[in-house]
Each structure stands twice: as structure tokens, then as C-alpha cells.
């Protein structure tokens, strides 16, 4: 079985399904940790609709969809913040596909997209409970930095210089 990674528009069926799976997993994980419950379905629908991914379209953004054996399995987004800085977002691989190299492949493709857009630095934020994500970013050469935003759920910030 092999991976492929290609850009897609955020409203494609595969990208929309991956966004829903990503948001559901992250939201449920937060609510289970902090409130002992899953995400309210009405809230889930509101938030999925509110975060369309419109900022992940060229020329200032890219949404990458990874497929494993032809099936949508993960995604990563890149948005250009300024001439030199891009932000990595929405890095997600379906649980059943984890451990097969897809996340590293997606992040590598996101780095290439950021470079192609002129960025020399890639930044991201994540939450404390997402220990797997933090380990992935460290393994891929990102270093933890001081906060670069005031995101509601941002607890750890990372950067990587692109050469």
C-alpha cells in the first residue's frame, strides 16, 4: 500500500469529510478531558460550518489531502501569514492509518508548499493534551518557541526554519 499527497480545495468531499473527522476527534478529546462528555452535536455542526477552510486556497494557502491505497486518510493545511512565515494547521491522520508514515509525509508536503509560497519559516500551535502531535513535530525538526498567537486552545507553539 502506498501514500499519495495532493492539494485539494477545502470543499471537496474528501477534504470536508477529513475536516469533520479532525474537528470531531479534537473536540471530543478536549471535552472528555475537561468535562467528561463528547461534543454536543449542534456545537459540532456550528463549528464545522464556521471553519470552512477558505483561507487554505491558493495563492495564500493550501490544503493537502493524503490518501492511503487511494482512500482519503489525512490532511494538512498551510496558510501564508506574511512574506516569510507560513502556519501549519489541520494536521490529521485517521486513527486506523496512524503509524504508517502518513503524518510525516503530510508535514513534509506542507513544508514544500510553504517554501513554494516563499516562506522561510513554518509555525504552528497545539494543545498540551495532544502529546502525539508534539512528539511528531519535535521529531520532524520543529522547536518549541514562545507564543506567537493568543489562540483559545493554543498551549504549545513550534517553529521550523525552512531551507
PDB file of N, CA and C in Angstrom, residues 30-121:
ATOM      1  N   UNK A  30     -11.008  17.070  23.831  1.00  0.00           N
ATOM      2  CA  UNK A  30     -10.975  18.176  24.782  1.00  0.00           C
ATOM      3  C   UNK A  30     -12.130  18.067  25.779  1.00  0.00           C
ATOM      4  N   UNK A  31     -13.341  17.868  25.272  1.00  0.00           N
ATOM      5  CA  UNK A  31     -14.497  17.795  26.173  1.00  0.00           C
ATOM      6  C   UNK A  31     -14.411  16.585  27.110  1.00  0.00           C
ATOM      7  N   UNK A  32     -13.944  15.453  26.623  1.00  0.00           N
ATOM      8  CA  UNK A  32     -13.809  14.288  27.502  1.00  0.00           C
ATOM      9  C   UNK A  32     -12.791  14.559  28.607  1.00  0.00           C
ATOM     10  N   UNK A  33     -11.709  15.226  28.266  1.00  0.00           N
ATOM     11  CA  UNK A  33     -10.678  15.540  29.253  1.00  0.00           C
ATOM     12  C   UNK A  33     -11.166  16.557  30.277  1.00  0.00           C
ATOM     13  N   UNK A  34     -11.862  17.600  29.822  1.00  0.00           N
ATOM     14  CA  UNK A  34     -12.221  18.715  30.702  1.00  0.00           C
ATOM     15  C   UNK A  34     -13.630  18.653  31.280  1.00  0.00           C
ATOM     16  N   UNK A  35     -14.544  17.989  30.597  1.00  0.00           N
ATOM     17  CA  UNK A  35     -15.929  17.979  31.065  1.00  0.00           C
ATOM     18  C   UNK A  35     -16.549  16.589  31.123  1.00  0.00           C
ATOM     19  N   UNK A  36     -15.792  15.569  30.738  1.00  0.00           N
ATOM     20  CA  UNK A  36     -16.297  14.202  30.823  1.00  0.00           C
ATOM     21  C   UNK A  36     -17.424  13.892  29.856  1.00  0.00           C
ATOM     22  N   UNK A  37     -17.478  14.590  28.735  1.00  0.00           N
ATOM     23  CA  UNK A  37     -18.532  14.358  27.745  1.00  0.00           C
ATOM     24  C   UNK A  37     -17.983  14.564  26.347  1.00  0.00           C
ATOM     25  N   UNK A  38     -18.733  14.116  25.379  1.00  0.00           N
ATOM     26  CA  UNK A  38     -18.382  14.344  23.978  1.00  0.00           C
ATOM     27  C   UNK A  38     -18.955  15.685  23.521  1.00  0.00           C
ATOM     28  N   UNK A  39     -18.562  16.114  22.347  1.00  0.00           N
ATOM     29  CA  UNK A  39     -19.032  17.375  21.782  1.00  0.00           C
ATOM     30  C   UNK A  39     -20.529  17.315  21.515  1.00  0.00           C
ATOM     31  N   UNK A  40     -21.223  18.362  21.892  1.00  0.00           N
ATOM     32  CA  UNK A  40     -22.641  18.477  21.587  1.00  0.00           C
ATOM     33  C   UNK A  40     -22.807  18.508  20.067  1.00  0.00           C
ATOM     34  N   UNK A  41     -23.701  17.707  19.495  1.00  0.00           N
ATOM     35  CA  UNK A  41     -23.858  17.666  18.035  1.00  0.00           C
ATOM     36  C   UNK A  41     -24.147  19.023  17.399  1.00  0.00           C
ATOM     37  N   UNK A  42     -24.948  19.857  18.050  1.00  0.00           N
ATOM     38  CA  UNK A  42     -25.254  21.180  17.491  1.00  0.00           C
ATOM     39  C   UNK A  42     -23.996  22.040  17.451  1.00  0.00           C
ATOM     40  N   UNK A  43     -23.175  21.965  18.495  1.00  0.00           N
ATOM     41  CA  UNK A  43     -21.925  22.719  18.504  1.00  0.00           C
ATOM     42  C   UNK A  43     -21.000  22.219  17.400  1.00  0.00           C
ATOM     43  N   UNK A  44     -20.916  20.912  17.258  1.00  0.00           N
ATOM     44  CA  UNK A  44     -20.077  20.332  16.221  1.00  0.00           C
ATOM     45  C   UNK A  44     -20.478  20.887  14.853  1.00  0.00           C
ATOM     46  N   UNK A  45     -21.762  20.884  14.556  1.00  0.00           N
ATOM     47  CA  UNK A  45     -22.232  21.379  13.256  1.00  0.00           C
ATOM     48  C   UNK A  45     -21.899  22.863  13.065  1.00  0.00           C
ATOM     49  N   UNK A  46     -22.088  23.658  14.111  1.00  0.00           N
ATOM     50  CA  UNK A  46     -21.773  25.090  14.028  1.00  0.00           C
ATOM     51  C   UNK A  46     -20.298  25.322  13.743  1.00  0.00           C
ATOM     52  N   UNK A  47     -19.436  24.629  14.473  1.00  0.00           N
ATOM     53  CA  UNK A  47     -18.001  24.847  14.341  1.00  0.00           C
ATOM     54  C   UNK A  47     -17.458  24.323  13.014  1.00  0.00           C
ATOM     55  N   UNK A  48     -17.939  23.175  12.578  1.00  0.00           N
ATOM     56  CA  UNK A  48     -17.507  22.650  11.282  1.00  0.00           C
ATOM     57  C   UNK A  48     -17.888  23.626  10.177  1.00  0.00           C
ATOM     58  N   UNK A  49     -19.119  24.156  10.242  1.00  0.00           N
ATOM     59  CA  UNK A  49     -19.581  25.113   9.231  1.00  0.00           C
ATOM     60  C   UNK A  49     -18.816  26.432   9.311  1.00  0.00           C
ATOM     61  N   UNK A  50     -18.469  26.868  10.520  1.00  0.00           N
ATOM     62  CA  UNK A  50     -17.800  28.161  10.697  1.00  0.00           C
ATOM     63  C   UNK A  50     -16.354  28.143  10.206  1.00  0.00           C
ATOM     64  N   UNK A  51     -15.736  27.000  10.220  1.00  0.00           N
ATOM     65  CA  UNK A  51     -14.335  26.879   9.820  1.00  0.00           C
ATOM     66  C   UNK A  51     -14.259  26.236   8.436  1.00  0.00           C
ATOM     67  N   UNK A  52     -14.608  26.979   7.424  1.00  0.00           N
ATOM     68  CA  UNK A  52     -14.737  26.437   6.069  1.00  0.00           C
ATOM     69  C   UNK A  52     -13.416  26.049   5.428  1.00  0.00           C
ATOM     70  N   UNK A  53     -12.330  26.631   5.884  1.00  0.00           N
ATOM     71  CA  UNK A  53     -11.049  26.388   5.239  1.00  0.00           C
ATOM     72  C   UNK A  53     -10.807  27.316   4.062  1.00  0.00           C
ATOM     73  N   UNK A  54     -11.593  28.373   3.950  1.00  0.00           N
ATOM     74  CA  UNK A  54     -11.443  29.319   2.835  1.00  0.00           C
ATOM     75  C   UNK A  54     -10.063  29.952   2.794  1.00  0.00           C
ATOM     76  N   UNK A  55      -9.354  29.962   3.920  1.00  0.00           N
ATOM     77  CA  UNK A  55      -8.003  30.523   3.954  1.00  0.00           C
ATOM     78  C   UNK A  55      -6.946  29.506   3.516  1.00  0.00           C
ATOM     79  N   UNK A  56      -7.386  28.322   3.126  1.00  0.00           N
ATOM     80  CA  UNK A  56      -6.450  27.279   2.705  1.00  0.00           C
ATOM     81  C   UNK A  56      -6.532  27.031   1.199  1.00  0.00           C
ATOM     82  N   UNK A  57      -6.722  28.110   0.454  1.00  0.00           N
ATOM     83  CA  UNK A  57      -6.765  28.017  -1.006  1.00  0.00           C
ATOM     84  C   UNK A  57      -5.686  28.925  -1.588  1.00  0.00           C
ATOM     85  N   UNK A  58      -5.132  28.536  -2.735  1.00  0.00           N
ATOM     86  CA  UNK A  58      -4.110  29.369  -3.370  1.00  0.00           C
ATOM     87  C   UNK A  58      -4.648  30.757  -3.688  1.00  0.00           C
ATOM     88  N   UNK A  59      -3.822  31.758  -3.683  1.00  0.00           N
ATOM     89  CA  UNK A  59      -2.363  31.673  -3.606  1.00  0.00           C
ATOM     90  C   UNK A  59      -1.811  31.752  -2.187  1.00  0.00           C
ATOM     91  N   UNK A  60      -2.612  32.055  -1.180  1.00  0.00           N
ATOM     92  CA  UNK A  60      -2.086  32.258   0.175  1.00  0.00           C
ATOM     93  C   UNK A  60      -2.225  31.037   1.074  1.00  0.00           C
ATOM     94  N   UNK A  61      -2.815  29.985   0.567  1.00  0.00           N
ATOM     95  CA  UNK A  61      -2.980  28.796   1.383  1.00  0.00           C
ATOM     96  C   UNK A  61      -3.072  27.544   0.534  1.00  0.00           C
ATOM     97  N   UNK A  62      -2.933  26.412   1.217  1.00  0.00           N
ATOM     98  CA  UNK A  62      -3.013  25.113   0.546  1.00  0.00           C
ATOM     99  C   UNK A  62      -3.604  24.105   1.525  1.00  0.00           C
ATOM    100  N   UNK A  63      -4.465  23.257   1.020  1.00  0.00           N
ATOM    101  CA  UNK A  63      -4.941  22.122   1.797  1.00  0.00           C
ATOM    102  C   UNK A  63      -4.463  20.870   1.083  1.00  0.00           C
ATOM    103  N   UNK A  64      -3.760  20.047   1.809  1.00  0.00           N
ATOM    104  CA  UNK A  64      -3.204  18.817   1.252  1.00  0.00           C
ATOM    105  C   UNK A  64      -3.988  17.636   1.796  1.00  0.00           C
ATOM    106  N   UNK A  65      -4.353  16.719   0.918  1.00  0.00           N
ATOM    107  CA  UNK A  65      -5.080  15.517   1.313  1.00  0.00           C
ATOM    108  C   UNK A  65      -4.204  14.315   1.013  1.00  0.00           C
ATOM    109  N   UNK A  66      -4.021  13.491   2.027  1.00  0.00           N
ATOM    110  CA  UNK A  66      -3.256  12.251   1.873  1.00  0.00           C
ATOM    111  C   UNK A  66      -4.229  11.101   1.677  1.00  0.00           C
ATOM    112  N   UNK A  67      -3.875  10.242   0.750  1.00  0.00           N
ATOM    113  CA  UNK A  67      -4.657   9.028   0.518  1.00  0.00           C
ATOM    114  C   UNK A  67      -3.743   7.830   0.736  1.00  0.00           C
ATOM    115  N   UNK A  68      -4.309   6.814   1.352  1.00  0.00           N
ATOM    116  CA  UNK A  68      -3.598   5.553   1.553  1.00  0.00           C
ATOM    117  C   UNK A  68      -4.345   4.510   0.753  1.00  0.00           C
ATOM    118  N   UNK A  69      -3.647   3.894  -0.181  1.00  0.00           N
ATOM    119  CA  UNK A  69      -4.280   2.938  -1.090  1.00  0.00           C
ATOM    120  C   UNK A  69      -5.493   3.565  -1.782  1.00  0.00           C
ATOM    121  N   UNK A  70      -5.378   4.850  -2.098  1.00  0.00           N
ATOM    122  CA  UNK A  70      -6.430   5.538  -2.817  1.00  0.00           C
ATOM    123  C   UNK A  70      -7.552   6.118  -1.981  1.00  0.00           C
ATOM    124  N   UNK A  71      -7.588   5.814  -0.683  1.00  0.00           N
ATOM    125  CA  UNK A  71      -8.664   6.287   0.191  1.00  0.00           C
ATOM    126  C   UNK A  71      -8.207   7.488   1.015  1.00  0.00           C
ATOM    127  N   UNK A  72      -9.038   8.536   1.142  1.00  0.00           N
ATOM    128  CA  UNK A  72      -8.663   9.691   1.967  1.00  0.00           C
ATOM    129  C   UNK A  72      -8.336   9.256   3.395  1.00  0.00           C
ATOM    130  N   UNK A  73      -7.138   9.633   3.860  1.00  0.00           N
ATOM    131  CA  UNK A  73      -6.687   9.176   5.166  1.00  0.00           C
ATOM    132  C   UNK A  73      -6.165  10.290   6.060  1.00  0.00           C
ATOM    133  N   UNK A  74      -5.885  11.471   5.499  1.00  0.00           N
ATOM    134  CA  UNK A  74      -5.346  12.544   6.317  1.00  0.00           C
ATOM    135  C   UNK A  74      -5.270  13.847   5.565  1.00  0.00           C
ATOM    136  N   UNK A  75      -4.970  14.907   6.314  1.00  0.00           N
ATOM    137  CA  UNK A  75      -4.874  16.232   5.702  1.00  0.00           C
ATOM    138  C   UNK A  75      -3.915  17.115   6.484  1.00  0.00           C
ATOM    139  N   UNK A  76      -3.495  18.182   5.823  1.00  0.00           N
ATOM    140  CA  UNK A  76      -2.687  19.230   6.454  1.00  0.00           C
ATOM    141  C   UNK A  76      -2.929  20.508   5.676  1.00  0.00           C
ATOM    142  N   UNK A  77      -2.982  21.614   6.396  1.00  0.00           N
ATOM    143  CA  UNK A  77      -3.170  22.914   5.762  1.00  0.00           C
ATOM    144  C   UNK A  77      -1.994  23.826   6.019  1.00  0.00           C
ATOM    145  N   UNK A  78      -1.761  24.727   5.080  1.00  0.00           N
ATOM    146  CA  UNK A  78      -0.712  25.736   5.199  1.00  0.00           C
ATOM    147  C   UNK A  78      -1.318  27.061   4.777  1.00  0.00           C
ATOM    148  N   UNK A  79      -1.123  28.077   5.602  1.00  0.00           N
ATOM    149  CA  UNK A  79      -1.559  29.429   5.212  1.00  0.00           C
ATOM    150  C   UNK A  79      -0.385  30.376   5.371  1.00  0.00           C
ATOM    151  N   UNK A  80      -0.195  31.217   4.360  1.00  0.00           N
ATOM    152  CA  UNK A  80       0.869  32.212   4.390  1.00  0.00           C
ATOM    153  C   UNK A  80       0.407  33.378   5.249  1.00  0.00           C
ATOM    154  N   UNK A  81       1.172  33.688   6.303  1.00  0.00           N
ATOM    155  CA  UNK A  81       0.825  34.783   7.214  1.00  0.00           C
ATOM    156  C   UNK A  81       1.456  36.101   6.775  1.00  0.00           C
ATOM    157  N   UNK A  82       2.670  36.015   6.266  1.00  0.00           N
ATOM    158  CA  UNK A  82       3.364  37.169   5.697  1.00  0.00           C
ATOM    159  C   UNK A  82       4.349  36.623   4.678  1.00  0.00           C
ATOM    160  N   UNK A  83       5.182  37.479   4.115  1.00  0.00           N
ATOM    161  CA  UNK A  83       6.061  37.052   3.027  1.00  0.00           C
ATOM    162  C   UNK A  83       7.016  35.928   3.423  1.00  0.00           C
ATOM    163  N   UNK A  84       7.340  35.821   4.705  1.00  0.00           N
ATOM    164  CA  UNK A  84       8.334  34.832   5.138  1.00  0.00           C
ATOM    165  C   UNK A  84       7.775  33.748   6.050  1.00  0.00           C
ATOM    166  N   UNK A  85       6.559  33.898   6.544  1.00  0.00           N
ATOM    167  CA  UNK A  85       6.035  32.981   7.561  1.00  0.00           C
ATOM    168  C   UNK A  85       4.757  32.310   7.101  1.00  0.00           C
ATOM    169  N   UNK A  86       4.741  31.001   7.222  1.00  0.00           N
ATOM    170  CA  UNK A  86       3.538  30.214   6.949  1.00  0.00           C
ATOM    171  C   UNK A  86       3.139  29.486   8.226  1.00  0.00           C
ATOM    172  N   UNK A  87       1.857  29.172   8.340  1.00  0.00           N
ATOM    173  CA  UNK A  87       1.347  28.446   9.501  1.00  0.00           C
ATOM    174  C   UNK A  87       0.845  27.080   9.063  1.00  0.00           C
ATOM    175  N   UNK A  88       1.237  26.062   9.810  1.00  0.00           N
ATOM    176  CA  UNK A  88       0.779  24.691   9.602  1.00  0.00           C
ATOM    177  C   UNK A  88      -0.457  24.466  10.446  1.00  0.00           C
ATOM    178  N   UNK A  89      -1.494  23.903   9.867  1.00  0.00           N
ATOM    179  CA  UNK A  89      -2.749  23.691  10.582  1.00  0.00           C
ATOM    180  C   UNK A  89      -3.438  22.425  10.075  1.00  0.00           C
ATOM    181  N   UNK A  90      -4.407  21.967  10.825  1.00  0.00           N
ATOM    182  CA  UNK A  90      -5.247  20.823  10.441  1.00  0.00           C
ATOM    183  C   UNK A  90      -4.474  19.561  10.082  1.00  0.00           C
ATOM    184  N   UNK A  91      -3.382  19.301  10.772  1.00  0.00           N
ATOM    185  CA  UNK A  91      -2.648  18.060  10.525  1.00  0.00           C
ATOM    186  C   UNK A  91      -3.433  16.936  11.182  1.00  0.00           C
ATOM    187  N   UNK A  92      -3.837  15.980  10.366  1.00  0.00           N
ATOM    188  CA  UNK A  92      -4.712  14.910  10.850  1.00  0.00           C
ATOM    189  C   UNK A  92      -4.502  13.662  10.006  1.00  0.00           C
ATOM    190  N   UNK A  93      -4.480  12.519  10.689  1.00  0.00           N
ATOM    191  CA  UNK A  93      -4.486  11.215  10.031  1.00  0.00           C
ATOM    192  C   UNK A  93      -5.513  10.369  10.774  1.00  0.00           C
ATOM    193  N   UNK A  94      -6.390   9.712  10.009  1.00  0.00           N
ATOM    194  CA  UNK A  94      -7.378   8.823  10.634  1.00  0.00           C
ATOM    195  C   UNK A  94      -6.669   7.828  11.551  1.00  0.00           C
ATOM    196  N   UNK A  95      -7.278   7.556  12.665  1.00  0.00           N
ATOM    197  CA  UNK A  95      -6.664   6.686  13.673  1.00  0.00           C
ATOM    198  C   UNK A  95      -6.211   5.345  13.092  1.00  0.00           C
ATOM    199  N   UNK A  96      -7.004   4.741  12.249  1.00  0.00           N
ATOM    200  CA  UNK A  96      -6.660   3.433  11.677  1.00  0.00           C
ATOM    201  C   UNK A  96      -5.436   3.494  10.763  1.00  0.00           C
ATOM    202  N   UNK A  97      -5.079   4.676  10.301  1.00  0.00           N
ATOM    203  CA  UNK A  97      -3.950   4.850   9.386  1.00  0.00           C
ATOM    204  C   UNK A  97      -2.688   5.342  10.082  1.00  0.00           C
ATOM    205  N   UNK A  98      -2.767   5.605  11.370  1.00  0.00           N
ATOM    206  CA  UNK A  98      -1.613   6.126  12.102  1.00  0.00           C
ATOM    207  C   UNK A  98      -0.534   5.056  12.236  1.00  0.00           C
ATOM    208  N   UNK A  99       0.697   5.526  12.295  1.00  0.00           N
ATOM    209  CA  UNK A  99       1.826   4.610  12.419  1.00  0.00           C
ATOM    210  C   UNK A  99       2.312   4.076  11.087  1.00  0.00           C
ATOM    211  N   UNK A 100       1.799   4.609   9.989  1.00  0.00           N
ATOM    212  CA  UNK A 100       2.180   4.149   8.655  1.00  0.00           C
ATOM    213  C   UNK A 100       2.948   5.212   7.869  1.00  0.00           C
ATOM    214  N   UNK A 101       3.358   6.309   8.548  1.00  0.00           N
ATOM    215  CA  UNK A 101       4.169   7.331   7.907  1.00  0.00           C
ATOM    216  C   UNK A 101       3.399   8.476   7.269  1.00  0.00           C
ATOM    217  N   UNK A 102       2.099   8.469   7.364  1.00  0.00           N
ATOM    218  CA  UNK A 102       1.294   9.496   6.710  1.00  0.00           C
ATOM    219  C   UNK A 102       1.474  10.885   7.291  1.00  0.00           C
ATOM    220  N   UNK A 103       1.584  11.004   8.599  1.00  0.00           N
ATOM    221  CA  UNK A 103       1.716  12.329   9.220  1.00  0.00           C
ATOM    222  C   UNK A 103       3.019  12.996   8.796  1.00  0.00           C
ATOM    223  N   UNK A 104       4.113  12.267   8.830  1.00  0.00           N
ATOM    224  CA  UNK A 104       5.398  12.843   8.412  1.00  0.00           C
ATOM    225  C   UNK A 104       5.365  13.221   6.937  1.00  0.00           C
ATOM    226  N   UNK A 105       4.720  12.411   6.126  1.00  0.00           N
ATOM    227  CA  UNK A 105       4.593  12.716   4.706  1.00  0.00           C
ATOM    228  C   UNK A 105       3.783  13.994   4.489  1.00  0.00           C
ATOM    229  N   UNK A 106       2.683  14.143   5.210  1.00  0.00           N
ATOM    230  CA  UNK A 106       1.862  15.347   5.114  1.00  0.00           C
ATOM    231  C   UNK A 106       2.628  16.590   5.552  1.00  0.00           C
ATOM    232  N   UNK A 107       3.327  16.501   6.667  1.00  0.00           N
ATOM    233  CA  UNK A 107       4.081  17.662   7.151  1.00  0.00           C
ATOM    234  C   UNK A 107       5.182  18.022   6.151  1.00  0.00           C
ATOM    235  N   UNK A 108       5.847  17.020   5.589  1.00  0.00           N
ATOM    236  CA  UNK A 108       6.862  17.287   4.569  1.00  0.00           C
ATOM    237  C   UNK A 108       6.268  17.977   3.348  1.00  0.00           C
ATOM    238  N   UNK A 109       5.104  17.528   2.908  1.00  0.00           N
ATOM    239  CA  UNK A 109       4.432  18.160   1.768  1.00  0.00           C
ATOM    240  C   UNK A 109       4.011  19.584   2.115  1.00  0.00           C
ATOM    241  N   UNK A 110       3.592  19.797   3.360  1.00  0.00           N
ATOM    242  CA  UNK A 110       3.217  21.145   3.805  1.00  0.00           C
ATOM    243  C   UNK A 110       4.436  22.056   3.822  1.00  0.00           C
ATOM    244  N   UNK A 111       5.570  21.545   4.242  1.00  0.00           N
ATOM    245  CA  UNK A 111       6.805  22.332   4.208  1.00  0.00           C
ATOM    246  C   UNK A 111       7.135  22.737   2.778  1.00  0.00           C
ATOM    247  N   UNK A 112       6.998  21.816   1.837  1.00  0.00           N
ATOM    248  CA  UNK A 112       7.266  22.121   0.432  1.00  0.00           C
ATOM    249  C   UNK A 112       6.301  23.175  -0.099  1.00  0.00           C
ATOM    250  N   UNK A 113       5.030  23.074   0.265  1.00  0.00           N
ATOM    251  CA  UNK A 113       4.039  24.069  -0.165  1.00  0.00           C
ATOM    252  C   UNK A 113       4.372  25.440   0.412  1.00  0.00           C
ATOM    253  N   UNK A 114       4.809  25.466   1.668  1.00  0.00           N
ATOM    254  CA  UNK A 114       5.190  26.733   2.298  1.00  0.00           C
ATOM    255  C   UNK A 114       6.398  27.339   1.586  1.00  0.00           C
ATOM    256  N   UNK A 115       7.400  26.517   1.297  1.00  0.00           N
ATOM    257  CA  UNK A 115       8.580  27.002   0.565  1.00  0.00           C
ATOM    258  C   UNK A 115       8.185  27.547  -0.799  1.00  0.00           C
ATOM    259  N   UNK A 116       7.320  26.821  -1.500  1.00  0.00           N
ATOM    260  CA  UNK A 116       6.889  27.248  -2.836  1.00  0.00           C
ATOM    261  C   UNK A 116       6.140  28.582  -2.784  1.00  0.00           C
ATOM    262  N   UNK A 117       5.550  28.881  -1.630  1.00  0.00           N
ATOM    263  CA  UNK A 117       4.848  30.157  -1.446  1.00  0.00           C
ATOM    264  C   UNK A 117       5.787  31.271  -0.998  1.00  0.00           C
ATOM    265  N   UNK A 118       7.071  30.940  -0.808  1.00  0.00           N
ATOM    266  CA  UNK A 118       8.063  31.937  -0.422  1.00  0.00           C
ATOM    267  C   UNK A 118       8.392  31.966   1.053  1.00  0.00           C
ATOM    268  N   UNK A 119       7.759  31.116   1.858  1.00  0.00           N
ATOM    269  CA  UNK A 119       8.016  31.118   3.300  1.00  0.00           C
ATOM    270  C   UNK A 119       9.387  30.541   3.610  1.00  0.00           C
ATOM    271  N   UNK A 120      10.020  31.112   4.607  1.00  0.00           N
ATOM    272  CA  UNK A 120      11.293  30.594   5.113  1.00  0.00           C
ATOM    273  C   UNK A 120      11.144  30.075   6.539  1.00  0.00           C
ATOM    274  N   UNK A 121       9.937  30.206   7.076  1.00  0.00           N
ATOM    275  CA  UNK A 121       9.663  29.765   8.451  1.00  0.00           C
ATOM    276  C   UNK A 121       8.246  29.208   8.497  1.00  0.00           C
TER     277      UNK A 121
END
